[in-house]
Amino acid sequence: MVRCFERICNFYCSFRALCYRCLASNTFPKDKEMLQIVYDFIYSFHMPLFFLISGYLFYLTKSYRKYEIKVIDFMIIYLLWNVLTWFLKFFMADAVNNPVTLQNLMTIFYIPLQQYWYLYSLIIFYLIFSIFNIRKINIKVLIFMLFIAVFSKYYNLEISIVKNTLFHMFFFALGGYLNNINLGIKNNLIYNSSFVIICILNCILYICNIHVFKNPFMAVVNQLVVASSASLLLVFIFNKYKRLKTSKMFMLFGQYSLQIYLVHCFITAGTRFGLRYLNIVNLPLYFILGTLLGLLIPIGLAKWCNGKGLLNFPFAPIKEIKKIGVIKI
């Protein structure tokens, strides 16, 4: 049951990442202001939720015992997809968002391309929490990570991906902390009250973040609370309702969440051109079709590549290396 919950949450991260990319399109200039609000709302929590779940899985599977293999796996995936993305962007030049140069290729080892920064940060988290032997996240560790997150945002440490990494390390630790406690709340009154409070708190803070907070420190704290409360709210929802946890469709999306995350940049870019070429100007239809294609095409591609050796290598390099038998890991 726990693994079903993990897959559902992974699907949700992938789904939200796809949503905000579709909504960020300039295809509908008349709705730009409304789309920007939705974009900002999704962006406020979808990456914190991704790292929260990553931390939860890291401690659930005790990955710190075999972190070397996972780090090598992530590094190969990171390099392959960064280089592939660079080549496509370089040769398509002005036809893409955020064009790249030769310098971007040379600095990939320490400055990832924009859409793959999360893989770089994930590698860093696996190394930090494993090498420093942080086998259990307690409240003291969590408070320390919270301090680091606030510090990184407040002082705006724009050095490569330092700010993003330090900020999201708190959510990775929060996922580990949730793994240590019992998510099932027996007292329905307490559970339902907490659910309502978190809902109200998240809405109020999100509105305040846009209209009220001018003090930089308070704005940073507010941003962190919004992301935390929204992420925890989703965890509570998926843990509460059994149908969500056992849905075969959600489990399928969760199973292929890595493939969705890796491929969706290419798919959403392609669907923008395709839907525009088909003259689909209805916003809800454009959004639904773009999101569905961005989910289903990566899954279809992953299923087709699975078991085909080199074709599956970009998604699961260590798995394919083991199959060859030449290199034993």
mmCIF file of C-alpha atoms in Angstrom:
data_model
loop_
_atom_site.group_PDB
_atom_site.id
_atom_site.type_symbol
_atom_site.label_atom_id
_atom_site.label_comp_id
_atom_site.label_asym_id
_atom_site.label_seq_id
_atom_site.Cartn_x
_atom_site.Cartn_y
_atom_site.Cartn_z
ATOM 1 C CA MET A 1 0.000 0.000 0.000
ATOM 2 C CA VAL A 2 2.861 2.366 0.776
ATOM 3 C CA ARG A 3 4.414 1.794 -2.643
ATOM 4 C CA CYS A 4 1.104 2.615 -4.323
ATOM 5 C CA PHE A 5 1.119 5.897 -2.409
ATOM 6 C CA GLU A 6 4.646 6.673 -3.580
ATOM 7 C CA ARG A 7 3.739 6.014 -7.222
ATOM 8 C CA ILE A 8 0.681 8.247 -6.997
ATOM 9 C CA CYS A 9 2.720 11.109 -5.573
ATOM 10 C CA ASN A 10 5.404 10.635 -8.228
ATOM 11 C CA PHE A 11 2.709 10.819 -10.881
ATOM 12 C CA TYR A 12 1.401 14.003 -9.341
ATOM 13 C CA CYS A 13 4.819 15.646 -9.531
ATOM 14 C CA SER A 14 5.145 14.676 -13.184
ATOM 15 C CA PHE A 15 1.603 15.811 -13.938
ATOM 16 C CA ARG A 16 2.120 19.207 -12.350
ATOM 17 C CA ALA A 17 5.418 19.752 -14.120
ATOM 18 C CA LEU A 18 3.655 19.072 -17.420
ATOM 19 C CA CYS A 19 0.774 21.370 -16.508
ATOM 20 C CA TYR A 20 2.941 24.374 -15.762
ATOM 21 C CA ARG A 21 4.926 23.899 -18.981
ATOM 22 C CA CYS A 22 1.720 23.849 -21.016
ATOM 23 C CA LEU A 23 0.362 26.883 -19.183
ATOM 24 C CA ALA A 24 3.604 28.810 -19.619
ATOM 25 C CA SER A 25 3.099 28.860 -23.394
ATOM 26 C CA ASN A 26 2.624 32.218 -25.130
ATOM 27 C CA THR A 27 -0.022 30.716 -27.378
ATOM 28 C CA PHE A 28 -2.807 32.536 -25.525
ATOM 29 C CA PRO A 29 -1.668 36.157 -25.006
ATOM 30 C CA LYS A 30 -5.189 37.284 -24.018
ATOM 31 C CA ASP A 31 -5.149 34.868 -21.056
ATOM 32 C CA LYS A 32 -1.541 35.574 -20.115
ATOM 33 C CA GLU A 33 -2.310 37.106 -16.716
ATOM 34 C CA MET A 34 -4.597 34.261 -15.625
ATOM 35 C CA LEU A 35 -2.168 31.628 -16.917
ATOM 36 C CA GLN A 36 0.688 33.301 -15.062
ATOM 37 C CA ILE A 37 -1.236 33.025 -11.784
ATOM 38 C CA VAL A 38 -1.857 29.307 -12.346
ATOM 39 C CA TYR A 39 1.773 28.866 -13.404
ATOM 40 C CA ASP A 40 3.028 30.566 -10.220
ATOM 41 C CA PHE A 41 0.689 28.501 -8.032
ATOM 42 C CA ILE A 42 1.852 25.180 -9.511
ATOM 43 C CA TYR A 43 5.486 26.266 -9.462
ATOM 44 C CA SER A 44 5.207 27.180 -5.765
ATOM 45 C CA PHE A 45 5.070 23.533 -4.693
ATOM 46 C CA HIS A 46 5.626 21.013 -7.490
ATOM 47 C CA MET A 47 9.434 20.809 -7.129
ATOM 48 C CA PRO A 48 9.334 20.819 -3.290
ATOM 49 C CA LEU A 49 6.875 17.929 -3.571
ATOM 50 C CA PHE A 50 9.228 16.104 -5.953
ATOM 51 C CA PHE A 51 12.100 16.317 -3.477
ATOM 52 C CA LEU A 52 9.866 15.466 -0.520
ATOM 53 C CA ILE A 53 8.921 12.212 -2.234
ATOM 54 C CA SER A 54 12.534 11.578 -3.274
ATOM 55 C CA GLY A 55 13.611 11.882 0.363
ATOM 56 C CA TYR A 56 10.752 9.645 1.467
ATOM 57 C CA LEU A 57 11.822 6.960 -1.021
ATOM 58 C CA PHE A 58 15.503 7.392 -0.159
ATOM 59 C CA TYR A 59 14.846 6.464 3.482
ATOM 60 C CA LEU A 60 12.104 3.952 2.772
ATOM 61 C CA THR A 61 14.413 1.884 0.536
ATOM 62 C CA LYS A 62 17.483 2.619 2.709
ATOM 63 C CA SER A 63 19.299 3.844 -0.408
ATOM 64 C CA TYR A 64 22.149 5.189 1.750
ATOM 65 C CA ARG A 65 23.377 1.564 1.930
ATOM 66 C CA LYS A 66 23.861 1.357 -1.844
ATOM 67 C CA TYR A 67 24.125 5.007 -2.758
ATOM 68 C CA GLU A 68 27.170 4.544 -5.017
ATOM 69 C CA ILE A 69 25.137 2.574 -7.582
ATOM 70 C CA LYS A 70 22.261 5.054 -7.532
ATOM 71 C CA VAL A 71 24.615 8.023 -7.870
ATOM 72 C CA ILE A 72 26.360 6.448 -10.876
ATOM 73 C CA ASP A 73 22.956 5.696 -12.397
ATOM 74 C CA PHE A 74 21.789 9.298 -11.914
ATOM 75 C CA MET A 75 25.089 10.691 -13.232
ATOM 76 C CA ILE A 76 24.876 8.707 -16.466
ATOM 77 C CA ILE A 77 21.241 9.717 -16.949
ATOM 78 C CA TYR A 78 22.119 13.336 -16.174
ATOM 79 C CA LEU A 79 24.985 13.492 -18.696
ATOM 80 C CA LEU A 80 23.118 11.657 -21.462
ATOM 81 C CA TRP A 81 20.003 13.818 -21.305
ATOM 82 C CA ASN A 82 21.887 17.085 -20.847
ATOM 83 C CA VAL A 83 24.062 16.399 -23.895
ATOM 84 C CA LEU A 84 21.076 15.238 -25.982
ATOM 85 C CA THR A 85 19.078 18.327 -24.990
ATOM 86 C CA TRP A 86 22.042 20.582 -25.757
ATOM 87 C CA PHE A 87 22.462 19.161 -29.286
ATOM 88 C CA LEU A 88 18.758 19.551 -30.071
ATOM 89 C CA LYS A 89 18.641 23.105 -28.729
ATOM 90 C CA PHE A 90 21.894 24.074 -30.447
ATOM 91 C CA PHE A 91 20.803 22.932 -33.904
ATOM 92 C CA MET A 92 17.274 24.305 -33.535
ATOM 93 C CA ALA A 93 18.737 27.645 -32.400
ATOM 94 C CA ASP A 94 16.101 30.398 -32.260
ATOM 95 C CA ALA A 95 13.195 27.946 -32.606
ATOM 96 C CA VAL A 96 13.515 26.939 -28.931
ATOM 97 C CA ASN A 97 13.174 28.650 -25.571
ATOM 98 C CA ASN A 98 16.517 29.430 -23.898
ATOM 99 C CA PRO A 99 18.962 28.789 -26.805
ATOM 100 C CA VAL A 100 22.332 27.277 -25.858
ATOM 101 C CA THR A 101 25.958 27.944 -26.783
ATOM 102 C CA LEU A 102 29.155 25.902 -26.819
ATOM 103 C CA GLN A 103 29.920 27.259 -23.353
ATOM 104 C CA ASN A 104 26.780 25.571 -22.013
ATOM 105 C CA LEU A 105 28.112 22.225 -23.244
ATOM 106 C CA MET A 106 31.530 22.771 -21.664
ATOM 107 C CA THR A 107 30.017 23.684 -18.271
ATOM 108 C CA ILE A 108 27.462 20.867 -18.080
ATOM 109 C CA PHE A 109 29.555 19.148 -15.392
ATOM 110 C CA TYR A 110 28.833 21.907 -12.885
ATOM 111 C CA ILE A 111 26.074 24.035 -14.461
ATOM 112 C CA PRO A 112 23.207 21.806 -15.656
ATOM 113 C CA LEU A 113 20.826 22.875 -18.382
ATOM 114 C CA GLN A 114 17.772 24.506 -16.875
ATOM 115 C CA GLN A 115 15.347 21.569 -17.135
ATOM 116 C CA TYR A 116 17.719 19.009 -15.546
ATOM 117 C CA TRP A 117 18.941 20.882 -12.483
ATOM 118 C CA TYR A 118 16.819 18.608 -10.270
ATOM 119 C CA LEU A 119 18.898 15.547 -11.260
ATOM 120 C CA TYR A 120 22.087 17.359 -10.282
ATOM 121 C CA SER A 121 20.582 18.312 -6.921
ATOM 122 C CA LEU A 122 19.335 14.765 -6.361
ATOM 123 C CA ILE A 123 22.868 13.423 -6.875
ATOM 124 C CA ILE A 124 24.162 15.930 -4.305
ATOM 125 C CA PHE A 125 21.488 14.897 -1.771
ATOM 126 C CA TYR A 126 22.284 11.201 -2.173
ATOM 127 C CA LEU A 127 25.966 11.947 -1.568
ATOM 128 C CA ILE A 128 25.444 14.290 1.406
ATOM 129 C CA PHE A 129 22.924 12.159 3.314
ATOM 130 C CA SER A 130 24.901 8.959 2.650
ATOM 131 C CA ILE A 131 28.492 10.110 3.159
ATOM 132 C CA PHE A 132 27.622 12.013 6.346
ATOM 133 C CA ASN A 133 25.741 8.928 7.527
ATOM 134 C CA ILE A 134 22.432 10.701 8.180
ATOM 135 C CA ARG A 135 20.465 7.489 8.646
ATOM 136 C CA LYS A 136 17.460 9.047 10.345
ATOM 137 C CA ILE A 137 15.868 12.480 10.100
ATOM 138 C CA ASN A 138 14.852 13.824 13.496
ATOM 139 C CA ILE A 139 13.412 17.220 14.361
ATOM 140 C CA LYS A 140 16.879 18.698 15.049
ATOM 141 C CA VAL A 141 18.134 17.769 11.584
ATOM 142 C CA LEU A 142 14.929 19.120 10.061
ATOM 143 C CA ILE A 143 15.290 22.486 11.833
ATOM 144 C CA PHE A 144 18.915 22.717 10.692
ATOM 145 C CA MET A 145 17.844 22.069 7.073
ATOM 146 C CA LEU A 146 15.104 24.671 7.478
ATOM 147 C CA PHE A 147 17.687 27.238 8.568
ATOM 148 C CA ILE A 148 19.840 26.436 5.523
ATOM 149 C CA ALA A 149 16.818 26.756 3.204
ATOM 150 C CA VAL A 150 15.886 30.199 4.581
ATOM 151 C CA PHE A 151 19.527 31.332 4.493
ATOM 152 C CA SER A 152 20.001 30.296 0.844
ATOM 153 C CA LYS A 153 16.892 32.149 -0.314
ATOM 154 C CA TYR A 154 17.377 35.232 1.838
ATOM 155 C CA TYR A 155 20.962 35.813 0.707
ATOM 156 C CA ASN A 156 20.074 34.819 -2.877
ATOM 157 C CA LEU A 157 23.061 32.532 -3.456
ATOM 158 C CA GLU A 158 23.032 32.611 -7.256
ATOM 159 C CA ILE A 159 26.064 30.360 -7.763
ATOM 160 C CA SER A 160 25.243 27.693 -10.332
ATOM 161 C CA ILE A 161 22.374 25.762 -8.666
ATOM 162 C CA VAL A 162 23.472 26.391 -5.066
ATOM 163 C CA LYS A 163 20.335 28.326 -4.089
ATOM 164 C CA ASN A 164 17.896 25.787 -5.538
ATOM 165 C CA THR A 165 19.825 22.859 -4.075
ATOM 166 C CA LEU A 166 20.099 24.269 -0.547
ATOM 167 C CA PHE A 167 16.458 25.364 -0.534
ATOM 168 C CA HIS A 168 15.105 22.000 -1.677
ATOM 169 C CA MET A 169 17.387 20.012 0.633
ATOM 170 C CA PHE A 170 14.893 20.851 3.398
ATOM 171 C CA PHE A 171 12.106 19.083 1.479
ATOM 172 C CA PHE A 172 14.306 16.049 0.854
ATOM 173 C CA ALA A 173 14.887 15.893 4.632
ATOM 174 C CA LEU A 174 11.174 16.452 5.272
ATOM 175 C CA GLY A 175 10.425 13.386 3.152
ATOM 176 C CA GLY A 176 12.831 11.391 5.315
ATOM 177 C CA TYR A 177 11.146 12.700 8.443
ATOM 178 C CA LEU A 178 7.707 11.659 7.156
ATOM 179 C CA ASN A 179 9.091 8.174 6.598
ATOM 180 C CA ASN A 180 9.945 7.990 10.315
ATOM 181 C CA ILE A 181 6.476 8.897 11.542
ATOM 182 C CA ASN A 182 3.111 7.225 11.135
ATOM 183 C CA LEU A 183 1.162 8.961 8.356
ATOM 184 C CA GLY A 184 -2.045 7.195 9.274
ATOM 185 C CA ILE A 185 -3.968 9.441 11.678
ATOM 186 C CA LYS A 186 -6.407 7.458 13.801
ATOM 187 C CA ASN A 187 -8.354 10.364 15.275
ATOM 188 C CA ASN A 188 -10.671 11.533 12.474
ATOM 189 C CA LEU A 189 -11.445 14.840 14.174
ATOM 190 C CA ILE A 190 -7.772 15.729 14.466
ATOM 191 C CA TYR A 191 -7.102 14.585 10.914
ATOM 192 C CA ASN A 192 -10.003 16.518 9.370
ATOM 193 C CA SER A 193 -9.196 19.643 11.393
ATOM 194 C CA SER A 194 -5.559 19.488 10.278
ATOM 195 C CA PHE A 195 -6.697 19.023 6.693
ATOM 196 C CA VAL A 196 -8.906 22.146 6.786
ATOM 197 C CA ILE A 197 -6.271 24.239 8.585
ATOM 198 C CA ILE A 198 -3.589 23.351 6.045
ATOM 199 C CA CYS A 199 -5.976 24.172 3.166
ATOM 200 C CA ILE A 200 -6.827 27.589 4.621
ATOM 201 C CA LEU A 201 -3.211 28.295 5.592
ATOM 202 C CA ASN A 202 -1.911 27.497 2.127
ATOM 203 C CA CYS A 203 -4.516 29.710 0.409
ATOM 204 C CA ILE A 204 -3.888 32.659 2.755
ATOM 205 C CA LEU A 205 -0.113 32.442 2.497
ATOM 206 C CA TYR A 206 -0.198 32.075 -1.277
ATOM 207 C CA ILE A 207 -2.304 35.239 -1.552
ATOM 208 C CA CYS A 208 -0.040 37.040 0.940
ATOM 209 C CA ASN A 209 3.027 36.013 -1.020
ATOM 210 C CA ILE A 210 1.637 37.832 -4.054
ATOM 211 C CA HIS A 211 0.136 40.928 -2.437
ATOM 212 C CA VAL A 212 1.453 41.561 1.080
ATOM 213 C CA PHE A 213 4.957 40.532 2.103
ATOM 214 C CA LYS A 214 7.538 43.193 1.269
ATOM 215 C CA ASN A 215 10.136 42.262 3.877
ATOM 216 C CA PRO A 216 12.618 39.890 2.144
ATOM 217 C CA PHE A 217 12.979 37.604 5.170
ATOM 218 C CA MET A 218 9.213 37.240 5.655
ATOM 219 C CA ALA A 219 8.749 36.656 1.931
ATOM 220 C CA VAL A 220 11.267 33.780 2.065
ATOM 221 C CA VAL A 221 9.620 32.207 5.119
ATOM 222 C CA ASN A 222 6.232 32.601 3.474
ATOM 223 C CA GLN A 223 7.443 30.899 0.289
ATOM 224 C CA LEU A 224 8.798 27.982 2.269
ATOM 225 C CA VAL A 225 5.601 27.580 4.323
ATOM 226 C CA VAL A 226 3.452 27.697 1.171
ATOM 227 C CA ALA A 227 5.515 24.976 -0.491
ATOM 228 C CA SER A 228 5.591 22.843 2.674
ATOM 229 C CA SER A 229 1.889 23.125 3.455
ATOM 230 C CA ALA A 230 0.840 22.408 -0.149
ATOM 231 C CA SER A 231 3.129 19.359 -0.305
ATOM 232 C CA LEU A 232 1.915 18.000 3.030
ATOM 233 C CA LEU A 233 -1.683 18.613 2.004
ATOM 234 C CA LEU A 234 -1.213 16.412 -1.058
ATOM 235 C CA VAL A 235 0.458 13.728 1.040
ATOM 236 C CA PHE A 236 -2.544 13.743 3.385
ATOM 237 C CA ILE A 237 -4.998 13.538 0.478
ATOM 238 C CA PHE A 238 -3.293 10.560 -1.147
ATOM 239 C CA ASN A 239 -2.862 8.846 2.200
ATOM 240 C CA LYS A 240 -6.514 9.405 3.132
ATOM 241 C CA TYR A 241 -8.379 8.117 0.080
ATOM 242 C CA LYS A 242 -7.859 4.445 -0.766
ATOM 243 C CA ARG A 243 -9.146 4.753 -4.322
ATOM 244 C CA LEU A 244 -6.343 7.159 -5.174
ATOM 245 C CA LYS A 245 -3.752 4.813 -3.687
ATOM 246 C CA THR A 246 -4.967 1.758 -5.615
ATOM 247 C CA SER A 247 -5.847 3.372 -8.964
ATOM 248 C CA LYS A 248 -4.120 1.387 -11.730
ATOM 249 C CA MET A 249 -3.885 4.480 -13.917
ATOM 250 C CA PHE A 250 -2.171 6.509 -11.191
ATOM 251 C CA MET A 251 0.163 3.597 -10.445
ATOM 252 C CA LEU A 252 1.098 3.419 -14.137
ATOM 253 C CA PHE A 253 1.966 7.104 -14.250
ATOM 254 C CA GLY A 254 3.928 6.744 -11.015
ATOM 255 C CA GLN A 255 5.832 3.728 -12.355
ATOM 256 C CA TYR A 256 7.088 5.753 -15.322
ATOM 257 C CA SER A 257 7.555 9.058 -13.499
ATOM 258 C CA LEU A 258 11.298 9.200 -14.277
ATOM 259 C CA GLN A 259 10.689 8.685 -18.001
ATOM 260 C CA ILE A 260 7.948 11.341 -17.943
ATOM 261 C CA TYR A 261 10.258 13.818 -16.248
ATOM 262 C CA LEU A 262 13.124 13.136 -18.674
ATOM 263 C CA VAL A 263 11.116 13.221 -21.903
ATOM 264 C CA HIS A 264 8.337 15.713 -21.184
ATOM 265 C CA CYS A 265 10.430 18.748 -22.191
ATOM 266 C CA PHE A 266 10.734 17.388 -25.716
ATOM 267 C CA ILE A 267 7.109 16.287 -25.901
ATOM 268 C CA THR A 268 5.562 19.510 -24.585
ATOM 269 C CA ALA A 269 7.735 21.568 -26.945
ATOM 270 C CA GLY A 270 6.616 19.396 -29.864
ATOM 271 C CA THR A 271 2.963 19.467 -28.896
ATOM 272 C CA ARG A 272 2.999 23.251 -28.737
ATOM 273 C CA PHE A 273 4.042 23.407 -32.383
ATOM 274 C CA GLY A 274 1.691 20.568 -33.329
ATOM 275 C CA LEU A 275 -1.395 21.968 -31.621
ATOM 276 C CA ARG A 276 -0.642 25.415 -32.995
ATOM 277 C CA TYR A 277 -0.290 23.938 -36.496
ATOM 278 C CA LEU A 278 -3.677 22.209 -36.066
ATOM 279 C CA ASN A 279 -5.092 25.616 -35.093
ATOM 280 C CA ILE A 280 -6.376 24.440 -31.715
ATOM 281 C CA VAL A 281 -7.206 27.748 -30.054
ATOM 282 C CA ASN A 282 -9.542 26.499 -27.334
ATOM 283 C CA LEU A 283 -7.588 26.863 -24.065
ATOM 284 C CA PRO A 284 -9.128 23.928 -22.100
ATOM 285 C CA LEU A 285 -8.770 21.589 -25.112
ATOM 286 C CA TYR A 286 -5.205 22.741 -25.743
ATOM 287 C CA PHE A 287 -4.308 22.192 -22.077
ATOM 288 C CA ILE A 288 -5.923 18.723 -21.856
ATOM 289 C CA LEU A 289 -4.441 17.449 -25.134
ATOM 290 C CA GLY A 290 -0.990 18.858 -24.348
ATOM 291 C CA THR A 291 -0.935 17.294 -20.892
ATOM 292 C CA LEU A 292 -2.246 13.895 -22.025
ATOM 293 C CA LEU A 293 0.253 13.692 -24.896
ATOM 294 C CA GLY A 294 3.031 14.755 -22.535
ATOM 295 C CA LEU A 295 2.152 11.843 -20.239
ATOM 296 C CA LEU A 296 1.196 9.084 -22.677
ATOM 297 C CA ILE A 297 3.982 9.510 -25.251
ATOM 298 C CA PRO A 298 6.829 9.121 -22.692
ATOM 299 C CA ILE A 299 5.092 6.067 -21.210
ATOM 300 C CA GLY A 300 4.637 4.526 -24.673
ATOM 301 C CA LEU A 301 8.271 5.268 -25.518
ATOM 302 C CA ALA A 302 9.483 3.770 -22.215
ATOM 303 C CA LYS A 303 7.396 0.612 -22.729
ATOM 304 C CA TRP A 304 8.709 0.217 -26.264
ATOM 305 C CA CYS A 305 12.349 0.732 -25.192
ATOM 306 C CA ASN A 306 12.101 -1.574 -22.172
ATOM 307 C CA GLY A 307 14.061 -4.767 -22.768
ATOM 308 C CA LYS A 308 15.683 -3.452 -25.961
ATOM 309 C CA GLY A 309 19.200 -3.016 -24.594
ATOM 310 C CA LEU A 310 20.744 0.214 -25.857
ATOM 311 C CA LEU A 311 17.342 1.828 -26.434
ATOM 312 C CA ASN A 312 16.530 1.470 -22.732
ATOM 313 C CA PHE A 313 20.021 2.594 -21.650
ATOM 314 C CA PRO A 314 19.127 6.330 -21.375
ATOM 315 C CA PHE A 315 16.368 5.470 -18.861
ATOM 316 C CA ALA A 316 18.074 2.705 -16.851
ATOM 317 C CA PRO A 317 21.822 2.606 -17.600
ATOM 318 C CA ILE A 318 22.933 0.497 -14.629
ATOM 319 C CA LYS A 319 20.180 -2.049 -15.283
ATOM 320 C CA GLU A 320 21.340 -2.483 -18.885
ATOM 321 C CA ILE A 321 25.031 -2.647 -17.898
ATOM 322 C CA LYS A 322 24.192 -5.458 -15.486
ATOM 323 C CA LYS A 323 22.388 -7.361 -18.242
ATOM 324 C CA ILE A 324 25.465 -7.306 -20.457
ATOM 325 C CA GLY A 325 27.408 -9.069 -17.740
ATOM 326 C CA VAL A 326 30.760 -7.621 -18.789
ATOM 327 C CA ILE A 327 30.752 -5.118 -15.948
ATOM 328 C CA LYS A 328 29.587 -6.376 -12.578
ATOM 329 C CA ILE A 329 28.205 -3.742 -10.204
#
